[in-house]
Backbone as JSON, one array per atom type, in Angstrom:
{
  "sequence": "MTPREATILQSFHDSFKIHENKYQAYKQSGNGVNINVISFIAEQLLQQKEKENAGKKS",
  "N": [[73.54, -77.23, -4.16], [75.48, -75.49, -1.9], [75.32, -72.36, -0.03], [77.98, -71.52, 0.41], [79.39, -72.9, -1.59], [78.31, -71.64, -3.79], [79.37, -69.06, -3.5], [82.05, -69.65, -3.85], [82.11, -70.44, -6.54], [81.68, -67.98, -7.65], [84.04, -66.76, -7.26], [84.53, -65.53, -4.8], [86.4, -64.58, -1.91], [87.63, -66.96, 0.51], [87.32, -65.96, 3.02], [85.09, -64.41, 2.9], [82.15, -63.18, 4.36], [79.27, -64.89, 4.69], [75.81, -64.25, 4.44], [73.57, -64.9, 7.14], [70.96, -65.76, 6.68], [69.7, -68.12, 4.5], [68.43, -67.64, 2.01], [69.14, -64.96, 1.52], [71.88, -65.32, 1.42], [72.24, -66.82, -0.94], [71.31, -64.9, -2.67], [73.26, -62.94, -2.38], [75.52, -64.12, -3.64], [74.43, -64.59, -6.12], [73.96, -62.05, -7.11], [76.47, -61.21, -7.44], [79.51, -60.64, -9.35], [81.57, -62.6, -11.29], [84.88, -62.19, -11.04], [86.94, -63.38, -12.46], [85.77, -64.12, -14.88], [85.03, -61.6, -15.89], [87.56, -60.47, -16.12], [88.68, -62.12, -18.12], [86.99, -61.54, -20.3], [87.56, -58.81, -20.61], [90.28, -58.94, -21.33], [90.07, -60.26, -23.81], [88.63, -58.38, -25.28], [90.48, -56.25, -25.3], [92.6, -57.43, -26.73], [91.37, -57.82, -29.21], [90.89, -55.17, -29.92], [93.53, -54.26, -30.14], [94.36, -55.77, -32.35], [92.71, -54.7, -34.31], [93.65, -52.05, -34.34], [96.28, -52.5, -35.17], [95.84, -53.39, -37.75], [94.95, -51.08, -38.98], [97.22, -49.55, -39.13], [98.75, -50.67, -41.11]],
  "CA": [[74.68, -76.37, -3.98], [75.39, -74.71, -0.66], [75.69, -70.96, -0.21], [79.45, -71.42, 0.34], [79.78, -73.36, -2.93], [77.9, -70.58, -4.72], [80.34, -67.97, -3.42], [83.3, -70.15, -4.43], [81.95, -70.35, -7.99], [81.74, -66.56, -8.02], [85.42, -66.33, -6.93], [84.62, -64.79, -3.55], [87.45, -65.1, -1.04], [87.15, -67.87, 1.54], [87.01, -65.18, 4.22], [83.85, -63.65, 2.69], [81.12, -63.52, 5.35], [77.99, -65.21, 4.06], [74.64, -63.85, 5.23], [73.03, -66.01, 7.92], [69.74, -66.22, 6.02], [70.09, -68.87, 3.31], [67.92, -66.93, 0.83], [70.0, -63.78, 1.32], [73.21, -65.8, 1.06], [72.19, -67.13, -2.37], [71.13, -63.62, -3.36], [74.57, -62.3, -2.38], [76.38, -64.68, -4.68], [73.75, -64.43, -7.4], [74.12, -60.66, -7.57], [77.89, -60.95, -7.63], [80.09, -60.79, -10.68], [82.79, -63.39, -11.21], [85.98, -61.35, -11.51], [87.72, -64.13, -13.45], [85.05, -64.02, -16.16], [85.16, -60.21, -16.34], [88.95, -60.3, -16.53], [88.84, -62.81, -19.4], [86.28, -60.76, -21.32], [88.32, -57.57, -20.83], [91.48, -59.3, -22.09], [89.67, -60.56, -25.18], [88.28, -57.11, -25.92], [91.71, -55.51, -25.54], [93.32, -58.1, -27.81], [90.67, -57.52, -30.46], [91.14, -53.76, -30.22], [94.92, -54.17, -30.6], [94.39, -56.32, -33.72], [92.07, -53.7, -35.18], [94.56, -50.92, -34.45], [97.43, -52.94, -35.96], [95.38, -53.45, -39.13], [94.81, -49.71, -39.49], [98.56, -48.99, -39.34], [99.38, -51.3, -42.28]],
  "C": [[74.45, -75.57, -2.69], [75.7, -73.25, -0.95], [77.21, -70.76, -0.34], [79.94, -71.84, -1.05], [79.43, -72.29, -3.97], [78.9, -69.42, -4.69], [81.69, -68.39, -4.0], [83.23, -70.06, -5.96], [82.03, -68.91, -8.5], [83.1, -65.95, -7.7], [85.49, -65.42, -5.71], [85.75, -65.4, -2.73], [86.83, -66.01, 0.02], [86.74, -67.12, 2.81], [85.72, -64.37, 4.09], [82.79, -64.13, 3.67], [79.79, -63.69, 4.63], [76.86, -64.81, 5.0], [74.08, -65.09, 5.93], [71.76, -66.6, 7.29], [70.11, -66.87, 4.69], [69.64, -68.18, 2.02], [68.82, -65.74, 0.5], [71.42, -64.19, 0.9], [73.27, -66.14, -0.43], [72.06, -65.84, -3.19], [72.46, -62.88, -3.46], [75.43, -62.81, -3.53], [75.74, -64.53, -6.06], [73.87, -63.04, -7.98], [75.58, -60.29, -7.8], [78.32, -61.13, -9.07], [81.4, -61.53, -10.52], [83.93, -62.61, -11.86], [86.83, -62.07, -12.55], [87.07, -64.05, -14.83], [85.2, -62.61, -16.73], [86.58, -59.95, -16.83], [89.2, -60.93, -17.9], [88.19, -62.01, -20.53], [87.06, -59.48, -21.65], [89.58, -57.85, -21.65], [91.16, -59.55, -23.55], [89.33, -59.28, -25.94], [89.53, -56.28, -26.24], [92.52, -56.11, -26.68], [92.68, -57.79, -29.15], [90.92, -56.08, -30.88], [92.56, -53.56, -30.74], [95.06, -54.69, -32.02], [93.81, -55.32, -34.7], [92.99, -52.51, -35.4], [95.78, -51.27, -35.29], [97.06, -53.0, -37.44], [95.25, -52.08, -39.76], [96.16, -49.09, -39.82], [99.21, -49.53, -40.6], [99.11, -50.54, -43.55]]
}
């Protein structure tokens, strides 16, 4: 996997400037957080909370 492919998997924009040093470039993407994954998790948590709140109102 290339450093560019690693940033793509992490949902970085194509315009993201990758570090010139290959090690640092992998570190950049490895320390990143995939916003799509975080968004999905947040949606699931909110849906669960809404279900719990709806159950309390019954």
